PDB file of C-alpha atoms and ligand atoms in Angstrom:
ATOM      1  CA  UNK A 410      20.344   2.335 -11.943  1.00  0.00           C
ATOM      2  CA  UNK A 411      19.122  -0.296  -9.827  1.00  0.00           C
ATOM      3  CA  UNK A 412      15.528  -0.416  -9.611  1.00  0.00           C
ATOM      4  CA  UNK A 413      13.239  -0.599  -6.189  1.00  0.00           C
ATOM      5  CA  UNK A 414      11.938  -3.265  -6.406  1.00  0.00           C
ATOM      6  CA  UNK A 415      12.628  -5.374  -9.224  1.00  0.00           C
ATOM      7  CA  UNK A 416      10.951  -9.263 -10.700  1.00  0.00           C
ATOM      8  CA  UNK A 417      12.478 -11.167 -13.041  1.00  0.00           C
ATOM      9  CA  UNK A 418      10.657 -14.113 -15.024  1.00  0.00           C
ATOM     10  CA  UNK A 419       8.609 -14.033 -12.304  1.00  0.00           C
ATOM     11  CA  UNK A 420       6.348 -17.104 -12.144  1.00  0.00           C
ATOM     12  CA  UNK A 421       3.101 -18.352  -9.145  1.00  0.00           C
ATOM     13  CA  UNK A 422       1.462 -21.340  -9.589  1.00  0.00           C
ATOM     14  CA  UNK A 423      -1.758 -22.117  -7.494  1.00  0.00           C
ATOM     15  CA  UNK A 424      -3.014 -25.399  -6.669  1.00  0.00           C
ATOM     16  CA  UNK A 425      -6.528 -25.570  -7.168  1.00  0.00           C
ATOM     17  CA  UNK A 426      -9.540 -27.430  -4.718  1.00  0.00           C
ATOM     18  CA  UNK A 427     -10.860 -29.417  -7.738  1.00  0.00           C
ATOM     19  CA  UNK A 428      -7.437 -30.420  -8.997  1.00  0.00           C
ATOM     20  CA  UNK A 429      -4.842 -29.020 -11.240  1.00  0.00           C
ATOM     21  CA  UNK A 430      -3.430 -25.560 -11.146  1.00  0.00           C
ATOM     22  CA  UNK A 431      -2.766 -22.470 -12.845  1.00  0.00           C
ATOM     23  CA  UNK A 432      -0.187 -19.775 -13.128  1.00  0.00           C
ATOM     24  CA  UNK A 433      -1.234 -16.516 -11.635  1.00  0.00           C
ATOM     25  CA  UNK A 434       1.715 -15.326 -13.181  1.00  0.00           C
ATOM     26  CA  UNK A 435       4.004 -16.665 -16.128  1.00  0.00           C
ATOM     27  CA  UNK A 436       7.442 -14.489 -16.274  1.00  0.00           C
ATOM     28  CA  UNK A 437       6.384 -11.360 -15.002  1.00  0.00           C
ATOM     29  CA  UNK A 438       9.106  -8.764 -15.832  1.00  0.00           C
ATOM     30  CA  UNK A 439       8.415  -5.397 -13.802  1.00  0.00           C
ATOM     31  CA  UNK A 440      11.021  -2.467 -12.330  1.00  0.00           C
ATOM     32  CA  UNK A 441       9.773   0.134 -10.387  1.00  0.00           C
ATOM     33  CA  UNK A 442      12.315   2.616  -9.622  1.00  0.00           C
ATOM     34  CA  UNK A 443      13.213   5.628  -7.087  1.00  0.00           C
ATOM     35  CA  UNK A 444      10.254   8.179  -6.777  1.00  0.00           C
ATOM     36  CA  UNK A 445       8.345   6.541  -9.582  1.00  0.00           C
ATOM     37  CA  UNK A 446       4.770   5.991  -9.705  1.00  0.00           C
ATOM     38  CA  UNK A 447       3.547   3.107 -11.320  1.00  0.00           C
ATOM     39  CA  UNK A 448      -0.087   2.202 -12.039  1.00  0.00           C
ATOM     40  CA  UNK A 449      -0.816  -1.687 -12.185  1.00  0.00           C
ATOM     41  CA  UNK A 450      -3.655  -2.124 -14.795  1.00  0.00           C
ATOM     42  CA  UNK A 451      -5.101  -5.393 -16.457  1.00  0.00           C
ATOM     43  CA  UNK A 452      -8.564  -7.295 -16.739  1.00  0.00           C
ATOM     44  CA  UNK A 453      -9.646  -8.861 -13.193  1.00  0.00           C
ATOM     45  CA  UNK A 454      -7.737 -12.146 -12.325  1.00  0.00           C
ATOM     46  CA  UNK A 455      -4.426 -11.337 -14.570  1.00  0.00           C
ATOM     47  CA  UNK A 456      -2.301 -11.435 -11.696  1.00  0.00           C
ATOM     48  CA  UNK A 457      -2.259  -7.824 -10.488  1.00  0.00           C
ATOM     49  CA  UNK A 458      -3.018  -8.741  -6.554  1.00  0.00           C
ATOM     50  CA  UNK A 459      -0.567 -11.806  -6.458  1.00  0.00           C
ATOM     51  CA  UNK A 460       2.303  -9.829  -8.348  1.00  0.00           C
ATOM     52  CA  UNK A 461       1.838  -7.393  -5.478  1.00  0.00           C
ATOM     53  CA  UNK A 462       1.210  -9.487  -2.696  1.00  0.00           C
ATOM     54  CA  UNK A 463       5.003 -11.259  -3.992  1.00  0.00           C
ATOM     55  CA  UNK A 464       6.590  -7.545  -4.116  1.00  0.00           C
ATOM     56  CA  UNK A 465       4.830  -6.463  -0.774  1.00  0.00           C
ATOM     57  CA  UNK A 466       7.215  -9.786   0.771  1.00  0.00           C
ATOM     58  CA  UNK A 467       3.199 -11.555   2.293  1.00  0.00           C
ATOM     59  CA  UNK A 468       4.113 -14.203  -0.135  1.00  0.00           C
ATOM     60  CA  UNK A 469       6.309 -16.802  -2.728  1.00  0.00           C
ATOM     61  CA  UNK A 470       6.861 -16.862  -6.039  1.00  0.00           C
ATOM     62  CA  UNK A 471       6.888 -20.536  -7.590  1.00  0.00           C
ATOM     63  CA  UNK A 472       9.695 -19.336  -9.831  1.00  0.00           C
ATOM     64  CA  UNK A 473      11.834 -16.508 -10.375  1.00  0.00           C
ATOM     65  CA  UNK A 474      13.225 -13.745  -8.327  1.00  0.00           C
ATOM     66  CA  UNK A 475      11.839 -10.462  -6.744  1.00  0.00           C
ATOM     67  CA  UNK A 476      14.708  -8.106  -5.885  1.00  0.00           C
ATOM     68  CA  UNK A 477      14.488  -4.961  -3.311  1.00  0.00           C
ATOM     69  CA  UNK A 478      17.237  -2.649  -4.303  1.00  0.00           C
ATOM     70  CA  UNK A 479      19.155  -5.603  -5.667  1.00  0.00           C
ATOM     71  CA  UNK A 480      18.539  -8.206  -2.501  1.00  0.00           C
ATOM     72  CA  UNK A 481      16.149 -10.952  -2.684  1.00  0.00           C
ATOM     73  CA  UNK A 482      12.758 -10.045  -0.967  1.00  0.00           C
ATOM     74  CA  UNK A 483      12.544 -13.178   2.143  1.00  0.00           C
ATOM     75  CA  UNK A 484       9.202 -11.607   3.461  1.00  0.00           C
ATOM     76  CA  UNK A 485       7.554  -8.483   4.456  1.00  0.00           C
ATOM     77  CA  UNK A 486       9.663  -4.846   5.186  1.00  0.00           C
ATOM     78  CA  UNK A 487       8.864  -1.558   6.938  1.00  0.00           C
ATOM     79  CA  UNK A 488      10.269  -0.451   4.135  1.00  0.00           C
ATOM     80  CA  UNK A 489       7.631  -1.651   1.631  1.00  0.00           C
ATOM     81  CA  UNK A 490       4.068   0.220   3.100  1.00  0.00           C
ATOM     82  CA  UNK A 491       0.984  -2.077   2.225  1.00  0.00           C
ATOM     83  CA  UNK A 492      -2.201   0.490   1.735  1.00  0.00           C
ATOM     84  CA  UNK A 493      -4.661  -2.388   2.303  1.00  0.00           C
ATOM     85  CA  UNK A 494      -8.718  -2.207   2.005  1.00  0.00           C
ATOM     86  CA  UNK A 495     -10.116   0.125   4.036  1.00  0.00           C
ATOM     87  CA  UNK A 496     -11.735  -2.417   6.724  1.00  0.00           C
ATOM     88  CA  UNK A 497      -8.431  -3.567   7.710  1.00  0.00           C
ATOM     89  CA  UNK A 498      -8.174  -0.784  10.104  1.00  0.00           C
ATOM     90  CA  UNK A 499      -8.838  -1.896  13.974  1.00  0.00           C
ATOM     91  CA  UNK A 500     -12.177  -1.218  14.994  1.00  0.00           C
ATOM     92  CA  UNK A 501     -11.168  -1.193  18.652  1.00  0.00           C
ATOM     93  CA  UNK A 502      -8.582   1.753  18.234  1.00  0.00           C
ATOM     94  CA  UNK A 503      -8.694   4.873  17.535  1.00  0.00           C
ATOM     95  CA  UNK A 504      -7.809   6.397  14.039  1.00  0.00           C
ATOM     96  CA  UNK A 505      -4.510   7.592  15.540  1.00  0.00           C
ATOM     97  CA  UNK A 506      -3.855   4.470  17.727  1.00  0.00           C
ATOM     98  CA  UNK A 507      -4.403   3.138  14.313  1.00  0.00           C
ATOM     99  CA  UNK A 508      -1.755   5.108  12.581  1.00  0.00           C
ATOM    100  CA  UNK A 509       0.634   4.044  15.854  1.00  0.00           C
ATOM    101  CA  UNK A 510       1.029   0.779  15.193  1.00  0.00           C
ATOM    102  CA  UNK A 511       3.504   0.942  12.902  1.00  0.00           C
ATOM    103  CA  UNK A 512       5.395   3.110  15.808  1.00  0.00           C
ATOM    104  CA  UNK A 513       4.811   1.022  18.658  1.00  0.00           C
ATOM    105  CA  UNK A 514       6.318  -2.297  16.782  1.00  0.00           C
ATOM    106  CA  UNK A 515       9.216  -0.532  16.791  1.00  0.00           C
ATOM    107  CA  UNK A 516       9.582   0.465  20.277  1.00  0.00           C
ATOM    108  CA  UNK A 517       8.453   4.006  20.262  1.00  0.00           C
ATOM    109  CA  UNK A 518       7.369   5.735  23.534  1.00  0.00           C
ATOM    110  CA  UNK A 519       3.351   6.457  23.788  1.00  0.00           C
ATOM    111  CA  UNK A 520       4.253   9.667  23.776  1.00  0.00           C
ATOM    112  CA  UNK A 521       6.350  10.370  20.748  1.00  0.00           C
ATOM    113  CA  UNK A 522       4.088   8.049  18.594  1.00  0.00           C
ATOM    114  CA  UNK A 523       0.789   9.643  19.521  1.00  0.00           C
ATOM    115  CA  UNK A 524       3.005  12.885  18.303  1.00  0.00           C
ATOM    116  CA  UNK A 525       4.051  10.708  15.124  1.00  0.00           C
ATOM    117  CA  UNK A 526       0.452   9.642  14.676  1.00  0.00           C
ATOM    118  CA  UNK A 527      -0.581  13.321  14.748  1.00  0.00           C
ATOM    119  CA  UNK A 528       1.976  14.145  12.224  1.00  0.00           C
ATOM    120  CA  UNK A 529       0.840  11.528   8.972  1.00  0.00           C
ATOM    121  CA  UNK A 530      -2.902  12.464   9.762  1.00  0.00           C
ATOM    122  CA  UNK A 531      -2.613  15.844   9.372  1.00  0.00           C
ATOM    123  CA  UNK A 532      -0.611  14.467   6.181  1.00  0.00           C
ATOM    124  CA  UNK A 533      -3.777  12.823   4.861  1.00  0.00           C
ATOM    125  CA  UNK A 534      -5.941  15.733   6.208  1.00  0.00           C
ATOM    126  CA  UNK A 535      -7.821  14.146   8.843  1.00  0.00           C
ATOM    127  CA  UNK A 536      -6.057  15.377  12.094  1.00  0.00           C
ATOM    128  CA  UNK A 537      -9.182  16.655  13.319  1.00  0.00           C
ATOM    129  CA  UNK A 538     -10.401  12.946  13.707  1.00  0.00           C
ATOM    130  CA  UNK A 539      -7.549  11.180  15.583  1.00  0.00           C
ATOM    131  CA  UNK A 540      -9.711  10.026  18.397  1.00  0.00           C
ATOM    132  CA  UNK A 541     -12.673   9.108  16.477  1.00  0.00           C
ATOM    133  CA  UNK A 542     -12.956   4.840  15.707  1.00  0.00           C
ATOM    134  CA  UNK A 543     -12.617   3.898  12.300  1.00  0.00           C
ATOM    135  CA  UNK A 544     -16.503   3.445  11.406  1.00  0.00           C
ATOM    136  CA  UNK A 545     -16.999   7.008  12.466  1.00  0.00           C
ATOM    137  CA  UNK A 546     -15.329   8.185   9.299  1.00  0.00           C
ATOM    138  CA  UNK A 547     -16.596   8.181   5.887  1.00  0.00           C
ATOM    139  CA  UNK A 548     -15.002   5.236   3.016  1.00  0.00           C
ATOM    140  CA  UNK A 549     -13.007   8.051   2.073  1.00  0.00           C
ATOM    141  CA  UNK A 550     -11.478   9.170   5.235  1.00  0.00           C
ATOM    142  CA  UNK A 551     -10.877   5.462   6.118  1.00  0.00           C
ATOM    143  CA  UNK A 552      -8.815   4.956   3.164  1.00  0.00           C
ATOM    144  CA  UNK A 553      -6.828   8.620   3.996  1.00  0.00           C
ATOM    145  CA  UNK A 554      -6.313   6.734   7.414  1.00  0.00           C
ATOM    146  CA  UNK A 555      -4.840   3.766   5.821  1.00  0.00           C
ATOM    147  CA  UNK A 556      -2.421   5.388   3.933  1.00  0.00           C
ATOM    148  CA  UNK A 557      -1.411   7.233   7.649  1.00  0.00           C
ATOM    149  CA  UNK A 558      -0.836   3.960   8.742  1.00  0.00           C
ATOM    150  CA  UNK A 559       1.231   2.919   5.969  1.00  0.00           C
ATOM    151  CA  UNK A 560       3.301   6.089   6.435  1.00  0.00           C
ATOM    152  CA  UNK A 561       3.392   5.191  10.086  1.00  0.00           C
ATOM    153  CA  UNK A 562       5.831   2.575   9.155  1.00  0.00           C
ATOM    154  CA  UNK A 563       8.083   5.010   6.970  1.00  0.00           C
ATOM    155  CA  UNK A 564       8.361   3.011   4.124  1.00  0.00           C
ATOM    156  CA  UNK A 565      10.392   4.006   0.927  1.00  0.00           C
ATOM    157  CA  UNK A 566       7.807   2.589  -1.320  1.00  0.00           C
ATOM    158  CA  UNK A 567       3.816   2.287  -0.757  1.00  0.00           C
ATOM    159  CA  UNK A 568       1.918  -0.859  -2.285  1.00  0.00           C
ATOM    160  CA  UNK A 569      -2.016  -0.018  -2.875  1.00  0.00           C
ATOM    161  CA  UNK A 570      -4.113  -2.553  -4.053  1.00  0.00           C
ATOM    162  CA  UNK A 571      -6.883  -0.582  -5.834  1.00  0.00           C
ATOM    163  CA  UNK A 572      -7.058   2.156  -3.099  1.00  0.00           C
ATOM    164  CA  UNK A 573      -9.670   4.431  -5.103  1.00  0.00           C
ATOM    165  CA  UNK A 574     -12.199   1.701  -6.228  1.00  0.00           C
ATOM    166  CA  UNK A 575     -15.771   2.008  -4.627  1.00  0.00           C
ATOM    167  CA  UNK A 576     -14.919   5.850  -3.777  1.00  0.00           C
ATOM    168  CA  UNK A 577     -16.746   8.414  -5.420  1.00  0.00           C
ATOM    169  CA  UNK A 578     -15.115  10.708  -7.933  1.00  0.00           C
ATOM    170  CA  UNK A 579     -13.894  13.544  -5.971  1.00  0.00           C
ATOM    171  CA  UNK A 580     -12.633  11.407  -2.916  1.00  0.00           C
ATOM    172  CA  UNK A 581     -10.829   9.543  -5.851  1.00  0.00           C
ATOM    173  CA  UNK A 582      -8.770  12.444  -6.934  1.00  0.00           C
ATOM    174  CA  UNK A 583      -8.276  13.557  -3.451  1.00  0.00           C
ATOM    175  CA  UNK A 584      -6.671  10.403  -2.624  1.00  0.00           C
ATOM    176  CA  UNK A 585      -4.774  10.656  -6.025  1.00  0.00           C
ATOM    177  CA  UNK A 586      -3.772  14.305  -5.399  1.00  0.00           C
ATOM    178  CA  UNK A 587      -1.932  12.733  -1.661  1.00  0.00           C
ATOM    179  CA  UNK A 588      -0.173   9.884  -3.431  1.00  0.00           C
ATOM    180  CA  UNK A 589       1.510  12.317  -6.111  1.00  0.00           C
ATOM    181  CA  UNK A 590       2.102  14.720  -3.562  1.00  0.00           C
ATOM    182  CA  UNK A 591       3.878  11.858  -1.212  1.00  0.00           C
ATOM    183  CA  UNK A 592       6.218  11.209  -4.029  1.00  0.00           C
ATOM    184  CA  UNK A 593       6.808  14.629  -5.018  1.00  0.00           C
ATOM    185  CA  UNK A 594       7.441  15.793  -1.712  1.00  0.00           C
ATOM    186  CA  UNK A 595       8.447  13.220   0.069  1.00  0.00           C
ATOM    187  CA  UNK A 596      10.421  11.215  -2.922  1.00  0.00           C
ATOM    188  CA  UNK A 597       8.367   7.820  -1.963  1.00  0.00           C
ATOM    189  CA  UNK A 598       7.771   5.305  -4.759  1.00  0.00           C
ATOM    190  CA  UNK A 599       4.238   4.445  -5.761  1.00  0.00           C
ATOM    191  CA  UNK A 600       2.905   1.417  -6.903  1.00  0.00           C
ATOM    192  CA  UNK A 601      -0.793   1.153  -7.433  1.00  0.00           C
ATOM    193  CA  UNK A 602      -3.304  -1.139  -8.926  1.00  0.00           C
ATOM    194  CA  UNK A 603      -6.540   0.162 -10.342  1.00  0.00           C
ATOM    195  CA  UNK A 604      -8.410  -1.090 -13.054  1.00  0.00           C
ATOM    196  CA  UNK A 605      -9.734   2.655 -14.303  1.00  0.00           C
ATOM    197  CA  UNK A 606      -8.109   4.465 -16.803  1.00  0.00           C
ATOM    198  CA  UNK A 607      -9.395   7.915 -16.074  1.00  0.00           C
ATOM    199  CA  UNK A 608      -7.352   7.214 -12.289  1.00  0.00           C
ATOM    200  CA  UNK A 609      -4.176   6.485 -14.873  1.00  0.00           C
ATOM    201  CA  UNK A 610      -4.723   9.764 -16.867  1.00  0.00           C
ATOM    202  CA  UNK A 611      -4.359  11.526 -13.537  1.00  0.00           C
ATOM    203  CA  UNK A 612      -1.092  10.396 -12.239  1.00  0.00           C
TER     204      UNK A 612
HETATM  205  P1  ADP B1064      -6.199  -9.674 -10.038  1.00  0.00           P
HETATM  206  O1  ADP B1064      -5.752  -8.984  -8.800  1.00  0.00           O
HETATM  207  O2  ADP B1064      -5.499  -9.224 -11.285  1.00  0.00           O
HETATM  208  O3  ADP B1064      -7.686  -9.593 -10.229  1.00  0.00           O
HETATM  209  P2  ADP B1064      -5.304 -12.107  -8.699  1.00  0.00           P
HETATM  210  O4  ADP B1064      -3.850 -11.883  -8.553  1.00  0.00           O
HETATM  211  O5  ADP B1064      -6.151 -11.893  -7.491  1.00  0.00           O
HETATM  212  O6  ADP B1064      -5.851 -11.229  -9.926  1.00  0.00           O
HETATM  213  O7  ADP B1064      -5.571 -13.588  -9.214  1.00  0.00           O
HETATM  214  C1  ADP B1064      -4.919 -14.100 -10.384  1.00  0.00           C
HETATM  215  C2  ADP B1064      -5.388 -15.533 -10.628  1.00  0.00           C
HETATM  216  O8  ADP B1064      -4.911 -16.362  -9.589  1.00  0.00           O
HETATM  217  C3  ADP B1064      -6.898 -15.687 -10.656  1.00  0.00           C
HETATM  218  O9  ADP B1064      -7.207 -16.656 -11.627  1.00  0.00           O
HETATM  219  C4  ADP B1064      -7.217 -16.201  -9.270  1.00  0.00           C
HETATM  220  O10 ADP B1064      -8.382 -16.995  -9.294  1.00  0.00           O
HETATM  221  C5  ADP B1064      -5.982 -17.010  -8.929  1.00  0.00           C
HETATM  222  N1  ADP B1064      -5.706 -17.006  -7.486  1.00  0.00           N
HETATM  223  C6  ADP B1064      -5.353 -15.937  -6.732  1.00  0.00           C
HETATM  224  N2  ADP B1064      -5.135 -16.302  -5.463  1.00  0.00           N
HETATM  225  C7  ADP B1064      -5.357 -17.653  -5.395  1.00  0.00           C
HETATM  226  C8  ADP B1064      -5.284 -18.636  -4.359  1.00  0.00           C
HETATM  227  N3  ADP B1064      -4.929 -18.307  -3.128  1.00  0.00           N
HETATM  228  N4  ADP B1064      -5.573 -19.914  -4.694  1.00  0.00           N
HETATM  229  C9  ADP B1064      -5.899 -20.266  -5.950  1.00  0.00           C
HETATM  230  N5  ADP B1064      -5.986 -19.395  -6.972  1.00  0.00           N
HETATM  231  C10 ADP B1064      -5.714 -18.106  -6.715  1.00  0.00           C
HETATM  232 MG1   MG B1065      -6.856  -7.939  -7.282  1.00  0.00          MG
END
């Protein structure tokens, strides 16, 4: 089977201020495949952000290949849904002119993407804010309203870099219960970086 997304001997080398460089990454091997969930974990500054940054398309290996059902990845994809920090939503917009981004990139009447927008909050359980602005919602909710916006975009795979760190416990599992339930119900792949174990044990 050919994997999602796939990187082989996957090497990024960063030039540093003072001088020198280092590898971020030295022959990463990783295949995540069709409806799988995969949890990223490793000390801080292994790599973790810059393999997924590569996969995500935002930017270039030094060496090797990353692979996207079997085609090199040349840069980012609606297909491949980045679940960013929770600040990167647009304070000027609403939550679900937010969520219609994705929509109105692609040419999508006001009309029918307000009605998409609609659709992936209730998704995430926040329907009942769509016209709020991001800083009236809790760190929670924002994150819930990322991962709207990433679905905006209907991607086949969503790429969360630590999505659940600085939440509290229950808003945690709640976010944790909507990724497993996106992939179970919806058959989207899952890739996730945290550096908790307990958020591993869960998924
Ligand atoms: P992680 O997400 O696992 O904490 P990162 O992928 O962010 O790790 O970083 C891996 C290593 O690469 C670290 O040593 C970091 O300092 C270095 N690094 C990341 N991005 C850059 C950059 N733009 N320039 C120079 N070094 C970088
Ligand atoms: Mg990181």
């Amino acid at each position: 089977m050919t994997p999602l997304i796939e990187t082989k001997a996957l090497c990024k080398k960063f030039a540093l201020d003072g001088g020198g460089s280092i590898f971020a990454l030295d022959g990463a091997e990783i295949a995540v495949f069709d409806k799988e969930f995969l949890c990223l974990l490793g000390p801080s500054g292994c790599g973790k952000s810059t393999w997924l940054r590569i996969a995500a398309g935002l930017e270039k290996a030094t060496y090797g290949e990353t692979l996207f059902k079997g085609v090199p990845i040349e840069g980012p994809s609606k297909e491949r849904g980045m679940v960013f920090q929770e600040y990167s939503l647009l304070p000027w917009r609403t939550v679900a002119e937010n969520v219609a981004l994705g929509p109105e990139f692609n040419g999508v009447s006001k009309k029918e993407r307000r009605a998409l927008a609609l659709h992936f909050l209730t998704r995430v359980g926040l329907e009942r804010f769509a016209d709020a602005k991001p800083h009236e919602l809790s760190g929670g909710m924002r994150q819930r309203a990322m991962i709207a916006v990433a679905l905006g975009c209907n991607p086949k795979v969503l790429i969360a870099d630590e999505p659940t760190t600085a939440l509290d416990v229950t808003v945690q599992a709640q976010i944790l219960r909507l990724l497993l339930e996106l992939r179970d119900r919806r058959g989207l792949s899952i890739i996730m970086i945290t550096h908790d174990l307990g958020v591993v044990a869960q998924t």
